[in-house]
Amino acid sequence: MTTQACDACHRAGVGWTPVTAYTHRTAFYKAHRASVLCSSCHTNNNEVIAWKYAGYKPDCAGCHAGDFKQGPHKKVDSPVIYYSVLELKDCSGSCHQYTNSTLTTISKNRSGQHRPTGSF
Ligand code: HEC
Ligand code: HEC
Ligand code: HEC
């Protein structure tokens, strides 16, 4: 439900669907590709989201924790140490690999992965 004016979301001349006009005010919204429908996040027909993994709100993991696969998220290659979803809850910034378990020297940086306007 919303109390906003029709033209916050709909534009004359465009038709009722698809909804292209809406600009979020909340900082919790992260721009996604247009193919991700309003109803993919607003599953409860409400302005407030039903955060699937509420403990991680407002980070990416608040919605995507279930997409996390440990396998590719290694801290150290050998002997292997993995990242947890908590450490990578914003899906960016901290995902690099170290040379060994002292976690002092980075051997591999990863950037440009998992942009919400791209793909996983
Ligand atoms: C916060 C955004 C928002 C506001 C404000 C809003 N709508 Fe919508 N409206 C939507 C969305 C999302 C859909 C579904 C679009 C789709 O299915 O692609 C929709 C769909 C519709 C449809 C098409 C229904 C169908 O089944 O084809 C109509 C008609 C409509 N709205 C009328 C209104 C009117 C009239 C108002 C003002 C009283 C209004 N809307 C306000 C977001 C909004
Ligand atoms: C990727 C997820 C996502 C998508 C897609 C999405 N929203 Fe939202 N939206 C959010 C989040 C997160 C909030 C903040 C809710 C909360 O605090 O729980 C929000 C809040 C809102 C609000 C409250 C006012 C505001 O702007 O903060 C409205 C209205 C809204 N969304 C409409 C829409 C419409 C219309 C669409 C489709 C055109 C849409 N949303 C698509 C995540 C999404
Ligand atoms: C409020 C919930 C929510 C938040 C927060 C959120 N997403 Fe999403 N995201 C979705 C939904 C829903 C989809 C569409 C269904 C799916 O692929 O799971 C999606 C899809 C995606 C996709 C696939 C896009 C495509 O078109 O295939 C990527 C990549 C993505 N999100 C990355 C992110 C990243 C990175 C963040 C944090 C910056 C983030 N998301 C935050 C709800 C969210």
PDB file of C-alpha atoms and ligand atoms in Angstrom:
ATOM      1  CA  MET A   1       0.000   0.000   0.000  1.00  0.00           C
ATOM      2  CA  THR A   2       1.094   3.546  -0.672  1.00  0.00           C
ATOM      3  CA  THR A   3      -0.372   6.999  -0.160  1.00  0.00           C
ATOM      4  CA  GLN A   4       1.801   8.576  -2.837  1.00  0.00           C
ATOM      5  CA  ALA A   5       0.283  10.321  -5.836  1.00  0.00           C
ATOM      6  CA  CYS A   6      -0.258   8.199  -8.931  1.00  0.00           C
ATOM      7  CA  ASP A   7       2.361  10.175 -10.846  1.00  0.00           C
ATOM      8  CA  ALA A   8       5.102   9.192  -8.403  1.00  0.00           C
ATOM      9  CA  CYS A   9       5.087   5.923 -10.329  1.00  0.00           C
ATOM     10  CA  HIS A  10       2.948   6.319 -13.443  1.00  0.00           C
ATOM     11  CA  ARG A  11       3.307   8.767 -16.322  1.00  0.00           C
ATOM     12  CA  ALA A  12       0.658   9.827 -18.764  1.00  0.00           C
ATOM     13  CA  GLY A  13       1.735   8.840 -22.256  1.00  0.00           C
ATOM     14  CA  VAL A  14       3.586   5.730 -21.026  1.00  0.00           C
ATOM     15  CA  GLY A  15       0.591   3.667 -19.906  1.00  0.00           C
ATOM     16  CA  TRP A  16       0.082   2.003 -16.508  1.00  0.00           C
ATOM     17  CA  THR A  17       2.723  -0.676 -17.004  1.00  0.00           C
ATOM     18  CA  PRO A  18       5.600  -1.055 -16.722  1.00  0.00           C
ATOM     19  CA  VAL A  19       6.284   1.317 -13.830  1.00  0.00           C
ATOM     20  CA  THR A  20       9.375   3.287 -14.814  1.00  0.00           C
ATOM     21  CA  ALA A  21       8.925   6.613 -13.063  1.00  0.00           C
ATOM     22  CA  TYR A  22       9.590   5.736  -9.429  1.00  0.00           C
ATOM     23  CA  THR A  23      12.683   7.140  -7.672  1.00  0.00           C
ATOM     24  CA  HIS A  24      13.352   5.707  -4.209  1.00  0.00           C
ATOM     25  CA  ARG A  25      13.985   8.057  -1.288  1.00  0.00           C
ATOM     26  CA  THR A  26      15.303   5.413   1.094  1.00  0.00           C
ATOM     27  CA  ALA A  27      19.046   4.761   1.253  1.00  0.00           C
ATOM     28  CA  PHE A  28      18.193   1.073   1.775  1.00  0.00           C
ATOM     29  CA  TYR A  29      17.305   0.704  -1.891  1.00  0.00           C
ATOM     30  CA  LYS A  30      20.179  -0.318  -4.165  1.00  0.00           C
ATOM     31  CA  ALA A  31      19.534   0.288  -7.830  1.00  0.00           C
ATOM     32  CA  HIS A  32      18.974  -2.980  -9.682  1.00  0.00           C
ATOM     33  CA  ARG A  33      18.421  -3.790 -13.330  1.00  0.00           C
ATOM     34  CA  ALA A  34      14.987  -2.843 -14.616  1.00  0.00           C
ATOM     35  CA  SER A  35      14.290  -6.555 -15.083  1.00  0.00           C
ATOM     36  CA  VAL A  36      14.104  -6.891 -11.272  1.00  0.00           C
ATOM     37  CA  LEU A  37      10.428  -6.094 -10.702  1.00  0.00           C
ATOM     38  CA  CYS A  38       9.076  -4.000  -7.819  1.00  0.00           C
ATOM     39  CA  SER A  39       7.297  -7.105  -6.578  1.00  0.00           C
ATOM     40  CA  SER A  40      10.565  -9.090  -6.350  1.00  0.00           C
ATOM     41  CA  CYS A  41      11.511  -6.956  -3.340  1.00  0.00           C
ATOM     42  CA  HIS A  42       8.090  -5.690  -2.278  1.00  0.00           C
ATOM     43  CA  THR A  43       6.727  -9.187  -1.809  1.00  0.00           C
ATOM     44  CA  ASN A  44       4.177  -8.047   0.779  1.00  0.00           C
ATOM     45  CA  ASN A  45       2.592  -5.219  -1.269  1.00  0.00           C
ATOM     46  CA  ASN A  46       3.971  -2.711   1.196  1.00  0.00           C
ATOM     47  CA  GLU A  47       6.431   0.191   1.169  1.00  0.00           C
ATOM     48  CA  VAL A  48       8.328  -1.556   3.939  1.00  0.00           C
ATOM     49  CA  ILE A  49      10.201  -4.629   2.725  1.00  0.00           C
ATOM     50  CA  ALA A  50       9.940  -8.077   4.246  1.00  0.00           C
ATOM     51  CA  TRP A  51      13.711  -8.497   4.625  1.00  0.00           C
ATOM     52  CA  LYS A  52      14.388 -12.172   4.006  1.00  0.00           C
ATOM     53  CA  TYR A  53      17.522 -12.207   6.155  1.00  0.00           C
ATOM     54  CA  ALA A  54      16.676  -9.372   8.540  1.00  0.00           C
ATOM     55  CA  GLY A  55      19.867  -9.765  10.563  1.00  0.00           C
ATOM     56  CA  TYR A  56      21.864  -8.433   7.597  1.00  0.00           C
ATOM     57  CA  LYS A  57      19.645  -5.434   6.837  1.00  0.00           C
ATOM     58  CA  PRO A  58      20.424  -3.082   5.133  1.00  0.00           C
ATOM     59  CA  ASP A  59      23.322  -4.840   3.378  1.00  0.00           C
ATOM     60  CA  CYS A  60      23.058  -6.918   0.226  1.00  0.00           C
ATOM     61  CA  ALA A  61      22.957 -10.058   2.380  1.00  0.00           C
ATOM     62  CA  GLY A  62      19.687  -8.794   3.880  1.00  0.00           C
ATOM     63  CA  CYS A  63      18.137 -10.124   0.674  1.00  0.00           C
ATOM     64  CA  HIS A  64      20.882 -12.278  -0.823  1.00  0.00           C
ATOM     65  CA  ALA A  65      22.367 -14.299   2.078  1.00  0.00           C
ATOM     66  CA  GLY A  66      20.727 -17.371   0.567  1.00  0.00           C
ATOM     67  CA  ASP A  67      22.621 -16.838  -2.696  1.00  0.00           C
ATOM     68  CA  PHE A  68      26.007 -16.989  -0.949  1.00  0.00           C
ATOM     69  CA  LYS A  69      28.164 -19.957  -1.891  1.00  0.00           C
ATOM     70  CA  GLN A  70      31.209 -20.529   0.272  1.00  0.00           C
ATOM     71  CA  GLY A  71      33.247 -22.377  -2.367  1.00  0.00           C
ATOM     72  CA  PRO A  72      34.524 -19.455  -4.445  1.00  0.00           C
ATOM     73  CA  HIS A  73      34.960 -17.139  -1.421  1.00  0.00           C
ATOM     74  CA  LYS A  74      38.372 -18.154  -0.174  1.00  0.00           C
ATOM     75  CA  LYS A  75      40.520 -16.110   2.185  1.00  0.00           C
ATOM     76  CA  VAL A  76      43.484 -18.433   1.777  1.00  0.00           C
ATOM     77  CA  ASP A  77      43.874 -21.012  -0.969  1.00  0.00           C
ATOM     78  CA  SER A  78      45.941 -23.581   0.897  1.00  0.00           C
ATOM     79  CA  PRO A  79      45.351 -24.734   3.553  1.00  0.00           C
ATOM     80  CA  VAL A  80      41.951 -23.351   2.698  1.00  0.00           C
ATOM     81  CA  ILE A  81      40.186 -20.711   4.844  1.00  0.00           C
ATOM     82  CA  TYR A  82      36.787 -19.413   3.752  1.00  0.00           C
ATOM     83  CA  TYR A  83      34.995 -16.117   4.232  1.00  0.00           C
ATOM     84  CA  SER A  84      31.640 -16.166   5.996  1.00  0.00           C
ATOM     85  CA  VAL A  85      28.535 -14.452   4.662  1.00  0.00           C
ATOM     86  CA  LEU A  86      28.787 -12.034   7.617  1.00  0.00           C
ATOM     87  CA  GLU A  87      32.239 -10.864   6.517  1.00  0.00           C
ATOM     88  CA  LEU A  88      31.012 -10.301   2.963  1.00  0.00           C
ATOM     89  CA  LYS A  89      27.516  -9.038   3.730  1.00  0.00           C
ATOM     90  CA  ASP A  90      27.921  -5.983   1.516  1.00  0.00           C
ATOM     91  CA  CYS A  91      29.233  -8.194  -1.322  1.00  0.00           C
ATOM     92  CA  SER A  92      32.175  -5.903  -1.995  1.00  0.00           C
ATOM     93  CA  GLY A  93      35.285  -4.339  -0.586  1.00  0.00           C
ATOM     94  CA  SER A  94      36.621  -7.123   1.577  1.00  0.00           C
ATOM     95  CA  CYS A  95      36.813 -10.026  -0.826  1.00  0.00           C
ATOM     96  CA  HIS A  96      40.501 -10.576  -1.450  1.00  0.00           C
ATOM     97  CA  GLN A  97      42.717 -13.604  -1.086  1.00  0.00           C
ATOM     98  CA  TYR A  98      45.786 -13.728   1.162  1.00  0.00           C
ATOM     99  CA  THR A  99      49.031 -15.625   0.673  1.00  0.00           C
ATOM    100  CA  ASN A 100      48.711 -17.494   4.010  1.00  0.00           C
ATOM    101  CA  SER A 101      46.852 -17.768   7.316  1.00  0.00           C
ATOM    102  CA  THR A 102      48.567 -14.718   8.852  1.00  0.00           C
ATOM    103  CA  LEU A 103      46.226 -12.720   6.552  1.00  0.00           C
ATOM    104  CA  THR A 104      48.834  -9.995   6.029  1.00  0.00           C
ATOM    105  CA  THR A 105      49.750 -10.127   2.339  1.00  0.00           C
ATOM    106  CA  ILE A 106      47.046  -9.959  -0.299  1.00  0.00           C
ATOM    107  CA  SER A 107      47.694 -12.284  -3.214  1.00  0.00           C
ATOM    108  CA  LYS A 108      44.611 -11.552  -5.273  1.00  0.00           C
ATOM    109  CA  ASN A 109      42.135  -8.678  -5.346  1.00  0.00           C
ATOM    110  CA  ARG A 110      38.622  -9.075  -6.596  1.00  0.00           C
ATOM    111  CA  SER A 111      36.661  -6.087  -7.749  1.00  0.00           C
ATOM    112  CA  GLY A 112      33.816  -5.453 -10.108  1.00  0.00           C
ATOM    113  CA  GLN A 113      31.952  -8.599  -8.992  1.00  0.00           C
ATOM    114  CA  HIS A 114      28.263  -8.712  -8.109  1.00  0.00           C
ATOM    115  CA  ARG A 115      27.114  -5.286  -9.227  1.00  0.00           C
ATOM    116  CA  PRO A 116      23.329  -5.132  -8.732  1.00  0.00           C
ATOM    117  CA  THR A 117      22.963  -3.771 -12.224  1.00  0.00           C
ATOM    118  CA  GLY A 118      25.009  -6.676 -13.561  1.00  0.00           C
ATOM    119  CA  SER A 119      24.720 -10.342 -12.651  1.00  0.00           C
ATOM    120  CA  PHE A 120      26.019 -12.719 -10.008  1.00  0.00           C
TER     121      PHE A 120
HETATM  122  C1  HEC B   1       4.552   3.567  -5.356  1.00  0.00           C
HETATM  123  C2  HEC B   1       4.262   3.340  -6.744  1.00  0.00           C
HETATM  124  C3  HEC B   1       2.844   3.400  -7.251  1.00  0.00           C
HETATM  125  C4  HEC B   1       1.914   4.388  -7.023  1.00  0.00           C
HETATM  126  C5  HEC B   1       2.034   5.650  -6.162  1.00  0.00           C
HETATM  127  C6  HEC B   1       0.737   4.007  -7.815  1.00  0.00           C
HETATM  128  N1  HEC B   1       0.980   2.825  -8.481  1.00  0.00           N
HETATM  129 FE1  HEC B   1      -0.245   1.941  -9.825  1.00  0.00          FE
HETATM  130  N2  HEC B   1       1.099   0.425 -10.071  1.00  0.00           N
HETATM  131  C7  HEC B   1       2.314   0.357  -9.424  1.00  0.00           C
HETATM  132  C8  HEC B   1       2.941  -0.897  -9.767  1.00  0.00           C
HETATM  133  C9  HEC B   1       4.305  -1.386  -9.272  1.00  0.00           C
HETATM  134  C10 HEC B   1       2.070  -1.555 -10.654  1.00  0.00           C
HETATM  135  C11 HEC B   1       2.286  -2.931 -11.319  1.00  0.00           C
HETATM  136  C12 HEC B   1       3.035  -2.709 -12.591  1.00  0.00           C
HETATM  137  C13 HEC B   1       3.299  -3.968 -13.364  1.00  0.00           C
HETATM  138  O1  HEC B   1       2.588  -4.954 -13.179  1.00  0.00           O
HETATM  139  O2  HEC B   1       4.242  -3.935 -14.179  1.00  0.00           O
HETATM  140  C14 HEC B   1       0.921  -0.680 -10.847  1.00  0.00           C
HETATM  141  C15 HEC B   1      -0.153  -0.957 -11.673  1.00  0.00           C
HETATM  142  C16 HEC B   1      -1.200  -0.087 -11.892  1.00  0.00           C
HETATM  143  C17 HEC B   1      -2.236  -0.290 -12.881  1.00  0.00           C
HETATM  144  C18 HEC B   1      -2.307  -1.421 -13.888  1.00  0.00           C
HETATM  145  C19 HEC B   1      -3.010  -2.593 -13.296  1.00  0.00           C
HETATM  146  C20 HEC B   1      -3.041  -3.751 -14.284  1.00  0.00           C
HETATM  147  O3  HEC B   1      -3.327  -4.840 -13.817  1.00  0.00           O
HETATM  148  O4  HEC B   1      -2.726  -3.560 -15.467  1.00  0.00           O
HETATM  149  C21 HEC B   1      -3.103   0.761 -12.788  1.00  0.00           C
HETATM  150  C22 HEC B   1      -4.359   1.011 -13.611  1.00  0.00           C
HETATM  151  C23 HEC B   1      -2.615   1.618 -11.714  1.00  0.00           C
HETATM  152  N3  HEC B   1      -1.451   1.071 -11.199  1.00  0.00           N
HETATM  153  C24 HEC B   1      -3.221   2.765 -11.292  1.00  0.00           C
HETATM  154  C25 HEC B   1      -2.766   3.600 -10.276  1.00  0.00           C
HETATM  155  C26 HEC B   1      -3.454   4.789  -9.810  1.00  0.00           C
HETATM  156  C27 HEC B   1      -4.780   5.289 -10.363  1.00  0.00           C
HETATM  157  C28 HEC B   1      -2.679   5.350  -8.840  1.00  0.00           C
HETATM  158  C29 HEC B   1      -2.976   6.555  -7.958  1.00  0.00           C
HETATM  159  C30 HEC B   1      -4.238   6.498  -7.215  1.00  0.00           C
HETATM  160  C31 HEC B   1      -1.495   4.501  -8.703  1.00  0.00           C
HETATM  161  N4  HEC B   1      -1.593   3.447  -9.596  1.00  0.00           N
HETATM  162  C32 HEC B   1      -0.448   4.750  -7.850  1.00  0.00           C
HETATM  163  C33 HEC B   1       2.876   1.293  -8.611  1.00  0.00           C
HETATM  164  C34 HEC B   1       2.244   2.431  -8.151  1.00  0.00           C
HETATM  165  C1  HEC B   2      16.017  -4.385  -5.182  1.00  0.00           C
HETATM  166  C2  HEC B   2      14.871  -4.256  -4.303  1.00  0.00           C
HETATM  167  C3  HEC B   2      13.792  -3.247  -4.630  1.00  0.00           C
HETATM  168  C4  HEC B   2      13.140  -3.085  -5.822  1.00  0.00           C
HETATM  169  C5  HEC B   2      13.335  -3.840  -7.124  1.00  0.00           C
HETATM  170  C6  HEC B   2      12.160  -2.037  -5.603  1.00  0.00           C
HETATM  171  N1  HEC B   2      12.238  -1.577  -4.308  1.00  0.00           N
HETATM  172 FE1  HEC B   2      11.052  -0.128  -3.437  1.00  0.00          FE
HETATM  173  N2  HEC B   2      12.123  -0.286  -1.708  1.00  0.00           N
HETATM  174  C7  HEC B   2      13.164  -1.173  -1.501  1.00  0.00           C
HETATM  175  C8  HEC B   2      13.659  -1.016  -0.134  1.00  0.00           C
HETATM  176  C9  HEC B   2      14.809  -1.807   0.487  1.00  0.00           C
HETATM  177  C10 HEC B   2      12.878  -0.014   0.465  1.00  0.00           C
HETATM  178  C11 HEC B   2      12.961   0.456   1.931  1.00  0.00           C
HETATM  179  C12 HEC B   2      12.040  -0.489   2.709  1.00  0.00           C
HETATM  180  C13 HEC B   2      12.386  -0.725   4.138  1.00  0.00           C
HETATM  181  O1  HEC B   2      12.873   0.196   4.811  1.00  0.00           O
HETATM  182  O2  HEC B   2      12.126  -1.874   4.607  1.00  0.00           O
HETATM  183  C14 HEC B   2      11.925   0.445  -0.561  1.00  0.00           C
HETATM  184  C15 HEC B   2      10.975   1.448  -0.378  1.00  0.00           C
HETATM  185  C16 HEC B   2      10.015   1.813  -1.310  1.00  0.00           C
HETATM  186  C17 HEC B   2       8.990   2.835  -1.099  1.00  0.00           C
HETATM  187  C18 HEC B   2       8.836   3.697   0.168  1.00  0.00           C
HETATM  188  C19 HEC B   2       9.288   5.143  -0.108  1.00  0.00           C
HETATM  189  C20 HEC B   2      10.750   5.275  -0.497  1.00  0.00           C
HETATM  190  O3  HEC B   2      11.025   5.666  -1.648  1.00  0.00           O
HETATM  191  O4  HEC B   2      11.636   5.003   0.328  1.00  0.00           O
HETATM  192  C21 HEC B   2       8.215   2.848  -2.231  1.00  0.00           C
HETATM  193  C22 HEC B   2       6.997   3.721  -2.501  1.00  0.00           C
HETATM  194  C23 HEC B   2       8.777   1.882  -3.163  1.00  0.00           C
HETATM  195  N3  HEC B   2       9.880   1.272  -2.566  1.00  0.00           N
HETATM  196  C24 HEC B   2       8.294   1.624  -4.433  1.00  0.00           C
HETATM  197  C25 HEC B   2       8.886   0.804  -5.380  1.00  0.00           C
HETATM  198  C26 HEC B   2       8.459   0.657  -6.768  1.00  0.00           C
HETATM  199  C27 HEC B   2       7.272   1.380  -7.388  1.00  0.00           C
HETATM  200  C28 HEC B   2       9.322  -0.214  -7.372  1.00  0.00           C
HETATM  201  C29 HEC B   2       9.352  -0.667  -8.817  1.00  0.00           C
HETATM  202  C30 HEC B   2       9.417   0.386  -9.808  1.00  0.00           C
HETATM  203  C31 HEC B   2      10.275  -0.648  -6.356  1.00  0.00           C
HETATM  204  N4  HEC B   2       9.982  -0.011  -5.175  1.00  0.00           N
HETATM  205  C32 HEC B   2      11.285  -1.573  -6.578  1.00  0.00           C
HETATM  206  C33 HEC B   2      13.658  -2.104  -2.378  1.00  0.00           C
HETATM  207  C34 HEC B   2      13.226  -2.284  -3.685  1.00  0.00           C
HETATM  208  C1  HEC B   3      15.795  -5.324  -0.559  1.00  0.00           C
HETATM  209  C2  HEC B   3      16.351  -6.536  -1.127  1.00  0.00           C
HETATM  210  C3  HEC B   3      17.636  -6.465  -1.906  1.00  0.00           C
HETATM  211  C4  HEC B   3      18.807  -5.827  -1.562  1.00  0.00           C
HETATM  212  C5  HEC B   3      19.123  -5.015  -0.310  1.00  0.00           C
HETATM  213  C6  HEC B   3      19.742  -6.126  -2.616  1.00  0.00           C
HETATM  214  N1  HEC B   3      19.156  -6.905  -3.574  1.00  0.00           N
HETATM  215 FE1  HEC B   3      20.010  -7.626  -5.264  1.00  0.00          FE
HETATM  216  N2  HEC B   3      18.250  -8.460  -5.859  1.00  0.00           N
HETATM  217  C7  HEC B   3      17.098  -8.494  -5.094  1.00  0.00           C
HETATM  218  C8  HEC B   3      16.071  -9.252  -5.791  1.00  0.00           C
HETATM  219  C9  HEC B   3      14.675  -9.547  -5.281  1.00  0.00           C
HETATM  220  C10 HEC B   3      16.653  -9.656  -7.024  1.00  0.00           C
HETATM  221  C11 HEC B   3      15.998 -10.479  -8.151  1.00  0.00           C
HETATM  222  C12 HEC B   3      15.862 -11.919  -7.762  1.00  0.00           C
HETATM  223  C13 HEC B   3      17.205 -12.550  -7.509  1.00  0.00           C
HETATM  224  O1  HEC B   3      18.028 -12.621  -8.439  1.00  0.00           O
HETATM  225  O2  HEC B   3      17.438 -12.980  -6.358  1.00  0.00           O
HETATM  226  C14 HEC B   3      18.029  -9.155  -7.026  1.00  0.00           C
HETATM  227  C15 HEC B   3      18.941  -9.373  -8.043  1.00  0.00           C
HETATM  228  C16 HEC B   3      20.292  -9.059  -7.971  1.00  0.00           C
HETATM  229  C17 HEC B   3      21.273  -9.388  -8.971  1.00  0.00           C
HETATM  230  C18 HEC B   3      20.994 -10.123 -10.252  1.00  0.00           C
HETATM  231  C19 HEC B   3      20.543  -9.108 -11.280  1.00  0.00           C
HETATM  232  C20 HEC B   3      20.082  -9.738 -12.545  1.00  0.00           C
HETATM  233  O3  HEC B   3      19.492  -9.009 -13.330  1.00  0.00           O
HETATM  234  O4  HEC B   3      20.281 -10.945 -12.743  1.00  0.00           O
HETATM  235  C21 HEC B   3      22.479  -8.926  -8.526  1.00  0.00           C
HETATM  236  C22 HEC B   3      23.831  -9.026  -9.192  1.00  0.00           C
HETATM  237  C23 HEC B   3      22.243  -8.291  -7.233  1.00  0.00           C
HETATM  238  N3  HEC B   3      20.913  -8.383  -6.935  1.00  0.00           N
HETATM  239  C24 HEC B   3      23.235  -7.715  -6.463  1.00  0.00           C
HETATM  240  C25 HEC B   3      23.007  -7.008  -5.292  1.00  0.00           C
HETATM  241  C26 HEC B   3      24.050  -6.317  -4.538  1.00  0.00           C
HETATM  242  C27 HEC B   3      25.530  -6.288  -4.899  1.00  0.00           C
HETATM  243  C28 HEC B   3      23.436  -5.724  -3.491  1.00  0.00           C
HETATM  244  C29 HEC B   3      24.036  -4.805  -2.440  1.00  0.00           C
HETATM  245  C30 HEC B   3      24.716  -3.628  -2.949  1.00  0.00           C
HETATM  246  C31 HEC B   3      22.013  -6.065  -3.563  1.00  0.00           C
HETATM  247  N4  HEC B   3      21.802  -6.842  -4.672  1.00  0.00           N
HETATM  248  C32 HEC B   3      21.066  -5.676  -2.641  1.00  0.00           C
HETATM  249  C33 HEC B   3      16.924  -7.904  -3.856  1.00  0.00           C
HETATM  250  C34 HEC B   3      17.865  -7.140  -3.178  1.00  0.00           C
END
